[in-house]
């Protein structure tokens, strides 16, 4: 048996109610790692082409990471995987908390569900035993309640729960899977898949040890990494950061971003640190991507300042094995019963994107959505779409059931989201995201839906950092802000370990960001490959922002597994995983070109005001060059037989 | 690996009751048996067995350690070193660790502590898995007053 992995996975057939264990040879981990790689390998081969994402043939997988539980840091992330009902292709979503080690402590690296249960059930795994239990009593409950009830039944023992809320039960295509009190594996709509299977929750409490090859070396590396994390110089406050953002916007030059700076921001405020500074520089999309920082200036964004979201924080929240703790548990306030601090993505998708600067409403919305188990980004993106439809007369007061869907009308936003969660009236129209809603409205409403391949875009503007635009359009999971960008590449500092990769200059002109150059394509491809390694190992993106000299990912991997691989070897595994995911999409009839994001988000036509005025991203050329970099057909984005063979990927997976 | 019970076992059931993963089976007054697939080598059975009937994962006979005489080791946390990563809490097979924090919003750190001292089985997994070696194991009988107090967590002494 190998090290770091558990060497086994669990299969649960919900139709038959049976559970079995499958052994995984160490050679497979060597090819695809664990986590997303293992899931992509299995699901590519085993989900039949044309399978209905909400039907019995879809496979829903919960996977941990190869480094989770080995004594490495920032490695407590898990993923839910399956065929996405939102995009029709490969689906995955990532989350932290304490669920990732819980999977391995049950003696497996992943739990995979097939079929559809005749009645609501949850999986219970405790002390080496696993069974399906009736979930009739839990059906209809929100994610936080569900977890609390299951924990009470566990009698104080260390139970870890992942579950869906009402949104997943109602198969909203923008539903996610929650764990640890409403943290969300939100993207790709996999909560709907869980709902379609009538699987309410996965509740785990195992005590297995996680084998490691060389614990002493891992500890030494972890202690070095922790020293960088515990560096705490005096630091800027929120309003100073907002002015820094303004200054950054006005300067013609840009400085390469060092992850140490972002570490300080995350340490103090979590992702909420970005709330104002990113509006100021032009990274935050405003008013359904047609507005700019001028529509949401400092006087408005100050109402959503980092301090607003951290002043009532009671304690920092760390995911498993995290030395940083970007999360926070908050005291109760008038709008809200306490719980996890709202994240930047949620604040801006429900804030700036809707011209809403009412912080109370954002607390309320964030809590409602986390409890319902609905993606805050997609929910915000869909409300923004509805608001613009309302403005343009594509939706009327009759359609909205009397709601006045004007920009920034926070009371109406709350009521609309409530309807979406319940699938009531207009809420039913919107509960499957902006693309599906646009399809039902017709009359070219799709022009107002800011998605890529059906997935609402993250709150980072490709017109500010064209790297985001490219990854939104080109990834097998489109619309995702957590894979790559020019700024991410600067922070990852991969060239320090993989010498073939291009270094970045410390200072460059802003205009040069928009030129499609060879180095930028290399950087983007490297981000995708690296992110697959991170997601195969359960590593947090924010840890990776420290840069590979401070986050010794490759060194941890060798020490944990006992393998002797170079960073370039691991990056090659990342490339194999990327190809697997793309092959999955092709197998399921997805045209990679169709993932191109709404032209407005690419600056076509360019904006006339604000931080990104006059900018557009030549994304077609970049997409072709990116595909070519992976050896895929640059005209279609499809990996050919030769490249599949090169990576040992079956060219004709069963049906 | 895995622990093993030999025929000196009288079937008193002490090991079966303490095993944190419930992998020991046996009827009263009958020879008990360890499920070798599920045993996690925590050693609790070996420490508790009054009859010297347990072999450890390397085949050595385990020595009984007196629990009532406070000879079992318990975790002491170095809160300066601790980075609040909760790896120890997850590592604990007896689920006896938890986090605590003060209501004072100036101190926003989460501190692990031994929330259920009677459940602790002295396995040392918390100390082993702490990435920054912030956990030290010590028998309660050997602890000084400050150390004993600190078992109740960082805020106990200030109450
Ligand atoms: S060593 Fe621990 S896990 Fe193994 S049988 Fe003894 S008490 Fe149970
Ligand atoms: S020694 Fe540590 S890990 Fe073992 S039972 Fe006690 S607290 Fe838990
Ligand atoms: S494992 Fe160590 S650093 Fe992490 S919370 Fe426990 S004592 Fe603190």
GROMACS .gro file of N, CA, C and O in nm, chain A residues 8 69 71-73 98 101-102 105 127-129 156-160 205-210 215-216 218-220 222-223 226 230 268 310-324 329, chain B residues 19-23 35 37-42 81-95 100-111 125-134:
model
  392
    8UNK      N    1  -0.824   0.319  -0.106
    8UNK     CA    2  -0.958   0.263  -0.127
    8UNK      C    3  -1.058   0.374  -0.154
    8UNK      O    4  -1.036   0.490  -0.115
   69UNK      N    5  -0.434   1.556   0.587
   69UNK     CA    6  -0.407   1.471   0.703
   69UNK      C    7  -0.265   1.420   0.713
   69UNK      O    8  -0.238   1.330   0.792
   71UNK      N    9   0.002   1.621   0.783
   71UNK     CA   10   0.085   1.711   0.861
   71UNK      C   11   0.131   1.831   0.779
   71UNK      O   12   0.198   1.920   0.829
   72UNK      N   13   0.091   1.833   0.651
   72UNK     CA   14   0.117   1.950   0.567
   72UNK      C   15   0.013   2.056   0.602
   72UNK      O   16  -0.088   2.026   0.664
   73UNK      N   17   0.038   2.180   0.561
   73UNK     CA   18  -0.053   2.289   0.597
   73UNK      C   19  -0.138   2.330   0.476
   73UNK      O   20  -0.099   2.308   0.362
   98UNK      N   21  -1.386   2.098   0.787
   98UNK     CA   22  -1.322   1.977   0.841
   98UNK      C   23  -1.368   1.850   0.772
   98UNK      O   24  -1.348   1.741   0.823
  101UNK      N   25  -1.055   1.575   0.590
  101UNK     CA   26  -0.993   1.466   0.665
  101UNK      C   27  -1.095   1.361   0.709
  101UNK      O   28  -1.061   1.243   0.723
  102UNK      N   29  -1.221   1.402   0.728
  102UNK     CA   30  -1.323   1.306   0.773
  102UNK      C   31  -1.341   1.193   0.671
  102UNK      O   32  -1.365   1.078   0.708
  105UNK      N   33  -1.048   0.963   0.722
  105UNK     CA   34  -1.057   0.893   0.852
  105UNK      C   35  -1.159   0.779   0.844
  105UNK      O   36  -1.163   0.694   0.933
  127UNK      N   37  -1.696   0.454   1.274
  127UNK     CA   38  -1.616   0.342   1.324
  127UNK      C   39  -1.610   0.225   1.225
  127UNK      O   40  -1.639   0.111   1.260
  128UNK      N   41  -1.574   0.254   1.102
  128UNK     CA   42  -1.553   0.147   1.006
  128UNK      C   43  -1.679   0.087   0.948
  128UNK      O   44  -1.673  -0.006   0.869
  129UNK      N   45  -1.796   0.136   0.987
  129UNK     CA   46  -1.919   0.084   0.929
  129UNK      C   47  -1.987   0.195   0.851
  129UNK      O   48  -1.971   0.312   0.884
  156UNK      N   49  -2.232   1.417   2.045
  156UNK     CA   50  -2.108   1.487   2.075
  156UNK      C   51  -1.983   1.429   2.011
  156UNK      O   52  -1.876   1.486   2.024
  157UNK      N   53  -1.995   1.316   1.945
  157UNK     CA   54  -1.875   1.262   1.882
  157UNK      C   55  -1.840   1.341   1.757
  157UNK      O   56  -1.924   1.410   1.702
  158UNK      N   57  -1.718   1.330   1.711
  158UNK     CA   58  -1.669   1.417   1.604
  158UNK      C   59  -1.729   1.390   1.468
  158UNK      O   60  -1.660   1.350   1.375
  159UNK      N   61  -1.857   1.416   1.454
  159UNK     CA   62  -1.923   1.391   1.327
  159UNK      C   63  -1.898   1.508   1.231
  159UNK      O   64  -1.902   1.623   1.272
  160UNK      N   65  -1.875   1.478   1.104
  160UNK     CA   66  -1.860   1.582   1.002
  160UNK      C   67  -1.966   1.559   0.896
  160UNK      O   68  -1.984   1.445   0.850
  205UNK      N   69  -1.776   0.990   1.061
  205UNK     CA   70  -1.701   0.995   1.184
  205UNK      C   71  -1.611   0.872   1.189
  205UNK      O   72  -1.653   0.766   1.232
  206UNK      N   73  -1.492   0.887   1.139
  206UNK     CA   74  -1.402   0.771   1.137
  206UNK      C   75  -1.282   0.798   1.226
  206UNK      O   76  -1.257   0.911   1.264
  207UNK      N   77  -1.207   0.698   1.258
  207UNK     CA   78  -1.088   0.719   1.340
  207UNK      C   79  -0.962   0.667   1.275
  207UNK      O   80  -0.860   0.651   1.340
  208UNK      N   81  -0.968   0.639   1.142
  208UNK     CA   82  -0.852   0.577   1.077
  208UNK      C   83  -0.732   0.671   1.075
  208UNK      O   84  -0.746   0.792   1.068
  209UNK      N   85  -0.614   0.613   1.079
  209UNK     CA   86  -0.490   0.691   1.067
  209UNK      C   87  -0.462   0.712   0.919
  209UNK      O   88  -0.497   0.629   0.836
  210UNK      N   89  -0.396   0.822   0.892
  210UNK     CA   90  -0.361   0.852   0.753
  210UNK      C   91  -0.211   0.826   0.738
  210UNK      O   92  -0.130   0.890   0.806
  215UNK      N   93   0.717   1.165   0.821
  215UNK     CA   94   0.649   1.271   0.897
  215UNK      C   95   0.745   1.380   0.943
  215UNK      O   96   0.708   1.498   0.948
  216UNK      N   97   0.867   1.342   0.976
  216UNK     CA   98   0.961   1.443   1.026
  216UNK      C   99   0.990   1.550   0.922
  216UNK      O  100   0.990   1.669   0.951
  218UNK      N  101   0.800   1.630   0.670
  218UNK     CA  102   0.680   1.710   0.652
  218UNK      C  103   0.670   1.817   0.760
  218UNK      O  104   0.644   1.934   0.732
  219UNK      N  105   0.697   1.777   0.883
  219UNK     CA  106   0.688   1.874   0.993
  219UNK      C  107   0.788   1.987   0.977
  219UNK      O  108   0.755   2.103   0.999
  220UNK      N  109   0.910   1.953   0.937
  220UNK     CA  110   1.010   2.057   0.918
  220UNK      C  111   0.962   2.156   0.812
  220UNK      O  112   0.970   2.278   0.830
  222UNK      N  113   0.655   2.212   0.722
  222UNK     CA  114   0.537   2.283   0.770
  222UNK      C  115   0.577   2.396   0.864
  222UNK      O  116   0.518   2.504   0.863
  223UNK      N  117   0.680   2.371   0.944
  223UNK     CA  118   0.721   2.475   1.037
  223UNK      C  119   0.782   2.594   0.964
  223UNK      O  120   0.760   2.709   1.000
  226UNK      N  121   0.493   2.780   0.817
  226UNK     CA  122   0.420   2.853   0.919
  226UNK      C  123   0.490   2.983   0.959
  226UNK      O  124   0.425   3.081   0.993
  230UNK      N  125   0.308   3.339   0.997
  230UNK     CA  126   0.298   3.412   1.124
  230UNK      C  127   0.371   3.546   1.122
  230UNK      O  128   0.389   3.607   1.227
  268UNK      N  129  -0.593   3.952   0.829
  268UNK     CA  130  -0.665   4.052   0.907
  268UNK      C  131  -0.815   4.051   0.878
  268UNK      O  132  -0.894   4.059   0.971
  310UNK      N  133  -1.580   4.259   0.971
  310UNK     CA  134  -1.491   4.191   1.067
  310UNK      C  135  -1.506   4.245   1.208
  310UNK      O  136  -1.463   4.180   1.302
  311UNK      N  137  -1.565   4.363   1.224
  311UNK     CA  138  -1.569   4.421   1.359
  311UNK      C  139  -1.644   4.336   1.460
  311UNK      O  140  -1.614   4.339   1.578
  312UNK      N  141  -1.743   4.261   1.412
  312UNK     CA  142  -1.818   4.179   1.507
  312UNK      C  143  -1.773   4.033   1.505
  312UNK      O  144  -1.841   3.947   1.556
  313UNK      N  145  -1.654   4.011   1.447
  313UNK     CA  146  -1.602   3.874   1.444
  313UNK      C  147  -1.560   3.832   1.584
  313UNK      O  148  -1.490   3.905   1.653
  314UNK      N  149  -1.605   3.716   1.627
  314UNK     CA  150  -1.572   3.669   1.762
  314UNK      C  151  -1.443   3.589   1.763
  314UNK      O  152  -1.360   3.601   1.852
  315UNK      N  153  -1.428   3.506   1.661
  315UNK     CA  154  -1.308   3.423   1.656
  315UNK      C  155  -1.277   3.394   1.509
  315UNK      O  156  -1.368   3.383   1.426
  316UNK      N  157  -1.149   3.385   1.479
  316UNK     CA  158  -1.111   3.349   1.342
  316UNK      C  159  -1.148   3.203   1.316
  316UNK      O  160  -1.139   3.121   1.406
  317UNK      N  161  -1.186   3.173   1.194
  317UNK     CA  162  -1.220   3.036   1.160
  317UNK      C  163  -1.112   2.979   1.070
  317UNK      O  164  -1.083   3.034   0.963
  318UNK      N  165  -1.052   2.867   1.116
  318UNK     CA  166  -0.951   2.799   1.035
  318UNK      C  167  -1.010   2.670   0.980
  318UNK      O  168  -1.069   2.592   1.055
  319UNK      N  169  -0.992   2.645   0.852
  319UNK     CA  170  -1.021   2.512   0.801
  319UNK      C  171  -0.916   2.417   0.859
  319UNK      O  172  -0.814   2.460   0.912
  320UNK      N  173  -0.941   2.288   0.845
  320UNK     CA  174  -0.848   2.187   0.893
  320UNK      C  175  -0.707   2.212   0.839
  320UNK      O  176  -0.691   2.239   0.720
  321UNK      N  177  -0.611   2.207   0.927
  321UNK     CA  178  -0.468   2.219   0.898
  321UNK      C  179  -0.426   2.356   0.843
  321UNK      O  180  -0.320   2.369   0.784
  322UNK      N  181  -0.509   2.456   0.864
  322UNK     CA  182  -0.474   2.589   0.813
  322UNK      C  183  -0.414   2.676   0.922
  322UNK      O  184  -0.476   2.696   1.026
  323UNK      N  185  -0.295   2.730   0.898
  323UNK     CA  186  -0.234   2.820   0.997
  323UNK      C  187  -0.283   2.965   0.984
  323UNK      O  188  -0.254   3.047   1.070
  324UNK      N  189  -0.354   2.996   0.877
  324UNK     CA  190  -0.389   3.136   0.849
  324UNK      C  191  -0.525   3.174   0.907
  324UNK      O  192  -0.538   3.270   0.982
  329UNK      N  193  -1.600   3.355   1.265
  329UNK     CA  194  -1.735   3.336   1.316
  329UNK      C  195  -1.777   3.468   1.379
  329UNK      O  196  -1.700   3.532   1.450
  674UNK      N  197  -1.166   0.080   2.348
  674UNK     CA  198  -1.120   0.094   2.209
  674UNK      C  199  -1.200   0.203   2.137
  674UNK      O  200  -1.321   0.194   2.125
  675UNK      N  201  -1.132   0.309   2.089
  675UNK     CA  202  -1.204   0.423   2.033
  675UNK      C  203  -1.268   0.394   1.897
  675UNK      O  204  -1.355   0.468   1.853
  676UNK      N  205  -1.223   0.288   1.830
  676UNK     CA  206  -1.284   0.258   1.700
  676UNK      C  207  -1.367   0.130   1.706
  676UNK      O  208  -1.407   0.076   1.603
  677UNK      N  209  -1.394   0.085   1.827
  677UNK     CA  210  -1.482  -0.031   1.849
  677UNK      C  211  -1.441  -0.151   1.764
  677UNK      O  212  -1.525  -0.213   1.699
  678UNK      N  213  -1.311  -0.182   1.766
  678UNK     CA  214  -1.268  -0.293   1.681
  678UNK      C  215  -1.232  -0.416   1.763
  678UNK      O  216  -1.173  -0.510   1.711
  690UNK      N  217  -1.006  -0.668   1.553
  690UNK     CA  218  -1.023  -0.666   1.407
  690UNK      C  219  -0.902  -0.594   1.348
  690UNK      O  220  -0.891  -0.471   1.354
  692UNK      N  221  -0.801  -0.523   1.062
  692UNK     CA  222  -0.821  -0.427   0.953
  692UNK      C  223  -0.852  -0.287   1.008
  692UNK      O  224  -0.816  -0.188   0.949
  693UNK      N  225  -0.919  -0.285   1.121
  693UNK     CA  226  -0.968  -0.155   1.169
  693UNK      C  227  -0.889  -0.097   1.285
  693UNK      O  228  -0.906   0.019   1.319
  694UNK      N  229  -0.803  -0.177   1.345
  694UNK     CA  230  -0.723  -0.129   1.458
  694UNK      C  231  -0.635  -0.012   1.414
  694UNK      O  232  -0.577  -0.013   1.306
  695UNK      N  233  -0.627   0.094   1.496
  695UNK     CA  234  -0.548   0.211   1.460
  695UNK      C  235  -0.421   0.224   1.545
  695UNK      O  236  -0.358   0.329   1.549
  696UNK      N  237  -0.386   0.122   1.616
  696UNK     CA  238  -0.263   0.121   1.696
  696UNK      C  239  -0.258   0.232   1.800
  696UNK      O  240  -0.153   0.294   1.820
  697UNK      N  241  -0.370   0.258   1.863
  697UNK     CA  242  -0.369   0.366   1.963
  697UNK      C  243  -0.312   0.318   2.096
  697UNK      O  244  -0.274   0.398   2.181
  736UNK      N  245   0.296   2.866   2.053
  736UNK     CA  246   0.334   2.796   1.931
  736UNK      C  247   0.213   2.759   1.845
  736UNK      O  248   0.220   2.754   1.723
  737UNK      N  249   0.104   2.726   1.911
  737UNK     CA  250  -0.015   2.675   1.843
  737UNK      C  251  -0.063   2.774   1.737
  737UNK      O  252  -0.069   2.893   1.761
  738UNK      N  253  -0.097   2.724   1.618
  738UNK     CA  254  -0.144   2.811   1.510
  738UNK      C  255  -0.293   2.789   1.483
  738UNK      O  256  -0.344   2.829   1.378
  739UNK      N  257  -0.363   2.725   1.575
  739UNK     CA  258  -0.509   2.707   1.566
  739UNK      C  259  -0.554   2.629   1.442
  739UNK      O  260  -0.660   2.657   1.387
  740UNK      N  261  -0.474   2.532   1.403
  740UNK     CA  262  -0.507   2.463   1.277
  740UNK      C  263  -0.605   2.348   1.297
  740UNK      O  264  -0.655   2.291   1.200
  741UNK      N  265  -0.629   2.309   1.421
  741UNK     CA  266  -0.724   2.204   1.458
  741UNK      C  267  -0.686   2.064   1.408
  741UNK      O  268  -0.768   1.973   1.410
  742UNK      N  269  -0.561   2.046   1.366
  742UNK     CA  270  -0.518   1.912   1.324
  742UNK      C  271  -0.523   1.814   1.441
  742UNK      O  272  -0.556   1.697   1.424
  743UNK      N  273  -0.492   1.863   1.561
  743UNK     CA  274  -0.494   1.775   1.678
  743UNK      C  275  -0.636   1.726   1.705
  743UNK      O  276  -0.658   1.610   1.740
  744UNK      N  277  -0.733   1.817   1.689
  744UNK     CA  278  -0.872   1.781   1.718
  744UNK      C  279  -0.918   1.671   1.625
  744UNK      O  280  -0.984   1.575   1.664
  745UNK      N  281  -0.877   1.685   1.498
  745UNK     CA  282  -0.916   1.584   1.401
  745UNK      C  283  -0.842   1.452   1.424
  745UNK      O  284  -0.897   1.345   1.400
  746UNK      N  285  -0.720   1.461   1.473
  746UNK     CA  286  -0.639   1.340   1.493
  746UNK      C  287  -0.690   1.256   1.609
  746UNK      O  288  -0.666   1.137   1.615
  747UNK      N  289  -0.759   1.319   1.703
  747UNK     CA  290  -0.797   1.250   1.826
  747UNK      C  291  -0.906   1.146   1.800
  747UNK      O  292  -1.017   1.180   1.761
  748UNK      N  293  -0.877   1.018   1.822
  748UNK     CA  294  -0.976   0.915   1.793
  748UNK      C  295  -1.086   0.910   1.899
  748UNK      O  296  -1.192   0.853   1.876
  749UNK      N  297  -1.060   0.972   2.015
  749UNK     CA  298  -1.158   0.968   2.123
  749UNK      C  299  -1.246   1.093   2.122
  749UNK      O  300  -1.332   1.109   2.209
  750UNK      N  301  -1.221   1.184   2.027
  750UNK     CA  302  -1.297   1.308   2.016
  750UNK      C  303  -1.304   1.383   2.148
  750UNK      O  304  -1.410   1.432   2.185
  755UNK      N  305  -1.174   2.648   2.212
  755UNK     CA  306  -1.239   2.746   2.298
  755UNK      C  307  -1.185   2.883   2.255
  755UNK      O  308  -1.080   2.892   2.192
  756UNK      N  309  -1.260   2.988   2.284
  756UNK     CA  310  -1.210   3.122   2.255
  756UNK      C  311  -1.275   3.219   2.350
  756UNK      O  312  -1.378   3.191   2.410
  757UNK      N  313  -1.210   3.334   2.364
  757UNK     CA  314  -1.266   3.431   2.458
  757UNK      C  315  -1.369   3.517   2.385
  757UNK      O  316  -1.365   3.529   2.262
  758UNK      N  317  -1.459   3.578   2.459
  758UNK     CA  318  -1.559   3.665   2.398
  758UNK      C  319  -1.499   3.802   2.367
  758UNK      O  320  -1.562   3.884   2.300
  759UNK      N  321  -1.381   3.824   2.415
  759UNK     CA  322  -1.310   3.950   2.392
  759UNK      C  323  -1.270   3.958   2.244
  759UNK      O  324  -1.196   3.873   2.196
  760UNK      N  325  -1.318   4.058   2.172
  760UNK     CA  326  -1.292   4.061   2.028
  760UNK      C  327  -1.149   4.104   1.996
  760UNK      O  328  -1.110   4.111   1.881
  761UNK      N  329  -1.069   4.136   2.099
  761UNK     CA  330  -0.928   4.167   2.072
  761UNK      C  331  -0.850   4.037   2.049
  761UNK      O  332  -0.759   4.032   1.968
  762UNK      N  333  -0.888   3.933   2.124
  762UNK     CA  334  -0.821   3.804   2.107
  762UNK      C  335  -0.912   3.716   2.022
  762UNK      O  336  -1.012   3.665   2.068
  763UNK      N  337  -0.874   3.701   1.896
  763UNK     CA  338  -0.963   3.627   1.805
  763UNK      C  339  -0.906   3.491   1.770
  763UNK      O  340  -0.937   3.434   1.668
  764UNK      N  341  -0.824   3.440   1.858
  764UNK     CA  342  -0.761   3.312   1.830
  764UNK      C  343  -0.845   3.198   1.888
  764UNK      O  344  -0.903   3.211   1.996
  765UNK      N  345  -0.850   3.087   1.816
  765UNK     CA  346  -0.917   2.967   1.867
  765UNK      C  347  -0.811   2.877   1.930
  765UNK      O  348  -0.705   2.857   1.872
  766UNK      N  349  -0.839   2.830   2.050
  766UNK     CA  350  -0.742   2.748   2.123
  766UNK      C  351  -0.794   2.606   2.143
  766UNK      O  352  -0.904   2.588   2.195
  780UNK      N  353  -0.176   1.078   1.968
  780UNK     CA  354  -0.192   1.114   1.825
  780UNK      C  355  -0.196   1.265   1.806
  780UNK      O  356  -0.150   1.316   1.705
  781UNK      N  357  -0.254   1.336   1.901
  781UNK     CA  358  -0.260   1.482   1.891
  781UNK      C  359  -0.118   1.539   1.882
  781UNK      O  360  -0.089   1.624   1.799
  782UNK      N  361  -0.031   1.490   1.969
  782UNK     CA  362   0.107   1.539   1.972
  782UNK      C  363   0.181   1.499   1.845
  782UNK      O  364   0.255   1.577   1.787
  783UNK      N  365   0.155   1.376   1.801
  783UNK     CA  366   0.222   1.326   1.681
  783UNK      C  367   0.182   1.406   1.558
  783UNK      O  368   0.264   1.440   1.473
  784UNK      N  369   0.054   1.440   1.547
  784UNK     CA  370   0.007   1.505   1.424
  784UNK      C  371   0.018   1.656   1.426
  784UNK      O  372   0.003   1.720   1.322
  785UNK      N  373   0.041   1.717   1.540
  785UNK     CA  374   0.055   1.863   1.541
  785UNK      C  375   0.175   1.902   1.454
  785UNK      O  376   0.288   1.864   1.482
  786UNK      N  377   0.150   1.978   1.347
  786UNK     CA  378   0.260   2.007   1.254
  786UNK      C  379   0.371   2.092   1.315
  786UNK      O  380   0.483   2.089   1.267
  787UNK      N  381   0.339   2.168   1.420
  787UNK     CA  382   0.442   2.255   1.476
  787UNK      C  383   0.484   2.211   1.617
  787UNK      O  384   0.545   2.289   1.692
  788UNK      N  385   0.453   2.088   1.652
  788UNK     CA  386   0.493   2.032   1.782
  788UNK      C  387   0.454   2.122   1.899
  788UNK      O  388   0.535   2.150   1.987
  789UNK      N  389   0.330   2.164   1.900
  789UNK     CA  390   0.281   2.248   2.010
  789UNK      C  391   0.213   2.166   2.119
  789UNK      O  392   0.156   2.223   2.212
   0.00000   0.00000   0.00000
